[in-house]
């Protein structure tokens, strides 16, 4: 039977524009979704690149003005893959136009702006999702299932790192495609919003809300050339951030992120220690979940390395056969599958804008704590 068509308007043809387009192309081949995504229009700053992107991925049209995407009556879903400073404006306009919205993370530049976005989408009653895609790595979803089943018992510790090394050179500029991340006006913050937001989202999903934080940040390279002005300008982002926190369930958290950890490209890791069992995960080996259960017989007790590829494991029944693993891009396919299924049922898909606002509030508290050198309470979303 022909599926209902769902017209997608993608804004941003960069890194995330590619992952989201790939997901819309693949989702119907691997998941039984109620809609057929149609790549209606792509938007980006450069006309030549937008045109080439439209041709490569099969978009029906292209534009350099995001308002045109919103004004297009045929567009059902607006997918926001632009730098953080443009999220709010587009999301609020899309909500007013009654479009479903997928927005890249972090939700906004800060909590104040994020709250306006939440108010707009809730007032309009439109479907919404923020792309914290690591939740949908099968091993990470499995970790959440094991915690929810109570296998770990009371949780004592949650620690997470997100380490990179690509900004150590003082020659890396700020501003422009990809490197807008180093420009505080475009990014809102540095590693806190870019990398730790992922860790915070996963952590609160698995272990509940964070109540208070104590942080320190550092900007190792204080000035960088700005691509747009051609001038050397002060750097306003945090290059590295470390924070402690207390979760509302009484457990202690320890988070670290930097782009100055030589040798690490994108090392996202977490470890959770509970009364009965512990779990650990590592993005560089993303299809494996490490699990230790103290209730095992002592002569065989030890860390297990679970290869998360069996068909009864999250999402894996839709892919290949046991033993064959999947990778990074599949997390976006899973996200698209969940979103389309829930959209047809009129159900929310997690993380919603409101859930992403909770992460934004933790980021705000972390940055305020580092600035004021004191513990900060986290605002509830
Ligand atoms: N989920 C993840 O793991 C993940 C990974 C990377 C980036 N992100 C997020 O995705 C978003 C985009 O990041 P990216 O790495 O794809 O950036 P990018 O630099 O690769 O691409 C940005 C795109 O936005 C377009 N753009 C910028 N301003 C615009 C405007 N005013 N109107 C229309 N188009 C505009 C540019 O033309 C470009 O196509 C950011 O919010 C970022 O935090 C998420």
Coordinates of N, CA, C and O in Angstrom, one line a residue, residues 7 25 30 39 46 55 57 64-65 96 104 113 123 135 139 177 210 212 221 231 238 278 297 299 325-326 333 349 377:
X7 N 6.6 15.7 3.4 CA 7.5 16.6 2.8 C 8.5 17.2 3.8 O 8.0 17.9 4.7
X25 N 16.5 9.1 3.6 CA 16.5 8.2 2.4 C 16.5 6.7 2.8 O 15.9 5.9 2.1
X30 N 14.5 0.1 6.0 CA 14.8 -0.7 7.1 C 13.8 -0.8 8.2 O 13.8 -1.7 9.0
X39 N 12.0 14.4 0.0 CA 13.0 15.5 0.1 C 12.6 16.7 -0.7 O 12.9 16.8 -1.9
X46 N 25.0 29.1 0.6 CA 25.6 29.3 -0.7 C 24.7 28.6 -1.8 O 24.6 27.4 -1.7
X55 N 21.0 18.1 -5.9 CA 21.2 17.1 -6.9 C 21.7 15.8 -6.4 O 21.3 14.7 -6.7
X57 N 21.5 14.5 -3.3 CA 20.7 13.8 -2.4 C 19.2 13.6 -2.9 O 18.4 12.9 -2.3
X64 N 18.3 29.7 -0.7 CA 19.2 30.2 0.3 C 18.5 31.0 1.3 O 19.2 31.6 2.2
X65 N 17.2 31.0 1.3 CA 16.4 31.8 2.3 C 15.5 30.8 3.1 O 14.6 30.3 2.5
X96 N 4.9 28.5 14.3 CA 3.8 29.4 14.0 C 3.1 29.0 12.7 O 1.9 29.2 12.5
X104 N 18.4 20.3 15.5 CA 19.7 19.8 16.0 C 20.0 20.4 17.4 O 19.4 21.3 17.8
X113 N 16.5 31.6 25.6 CA 16.1 31.5 24.2 C 15.3 30.1 24.1 O 14.3 30.0 23.4
X123 N 2.6 26.0 22.3 CA 1.4 26.8 21.9 C 0.8 26.4 20.6 O -0.4 26.2 20.4
X135 N 21.5 8.8 22.1 CA 20.5 8.0 22.8 C 20.2 6.7 22.0 O 19.7 5.7 22.5
X139 N 23.7 0.2 21.8 CA 24.3 -0.2 23.1 C 23.9 0.8 24.2 O 23.7 0.5 25.3
X177 N 31.9 27.8 8.0 CA 31.4 26.4 8.0 C 32.2 25.5 8.9 O 33.4 25.5 8.9
X210 N 19.5 16.3 37.0 CA 20.6 16.9 37.7 C 20.1 18.1 38.5 O 19.5 19.0 38.0
X212 N 22.2 20.0 41.0 CA 23.2 21.1 41.2 C 24.5 20.8 40.6 O 24.8 19.6 40.4
X221 N 43.2 28.9 24.0 CA 43.7 29.8 22.9 C 42.7 31.0 23.0 O 41.6 30.9 22.7
X231 N 39.8 39.3 10.8 CA 40.6 39.9 11.9 C 40.8 38.9 13.0 O 40.0 38.0 13.2
X238 N 34.3 28.2 25.8 CA 35.1 27.4 26.7 C 35.7 26.3 25.8 O 35.0 25.5 25.1
X278 N 27.6 -2.6 37.1 CA 28.1 -1.3 36.5 C 28.0 -1.5 35.0 O 28.0 -2.6 34.5
X297 N 28.4 -15.7 39.8 CA 29.2 -16.6 40.6 C 30.7 -16.1 40.6 O 31.2 -15.7 39.5
X299 N 33.6 -17.2 40.6 CA 34.7 -17.8 39.8 C 34.6 -17.4 38.3 O 35.5 -17.6 37.6
X325 N 27.8 -5.5 12.8 CA 27.5 -4.3 13.5 C 27.1 -3.1 12.6 O 27.3 -3.2 11.4
X326 N 26.6 -2.1 13.2 CA 26.2 -0.9 12.5 C 27.0 0.3 13.1 O 27.9 0.1 14.0
X333 N 19.0 7.3 11.6 CA 18.0 6.5 11.0 C 17.0 6.1 12.1 O 15.8 6.1 11.9
X349 N 8.1 12.4 20.6 CA 9.3 11.6 20.5 C 10.3 12.3 21.4 O 10.6 13.5 21.3
X377 N 22.4 25.8 41.5 CA 21.2 24.9 41.3 C 20.8 25.0 39.9 O 20.9 26.0 39.2

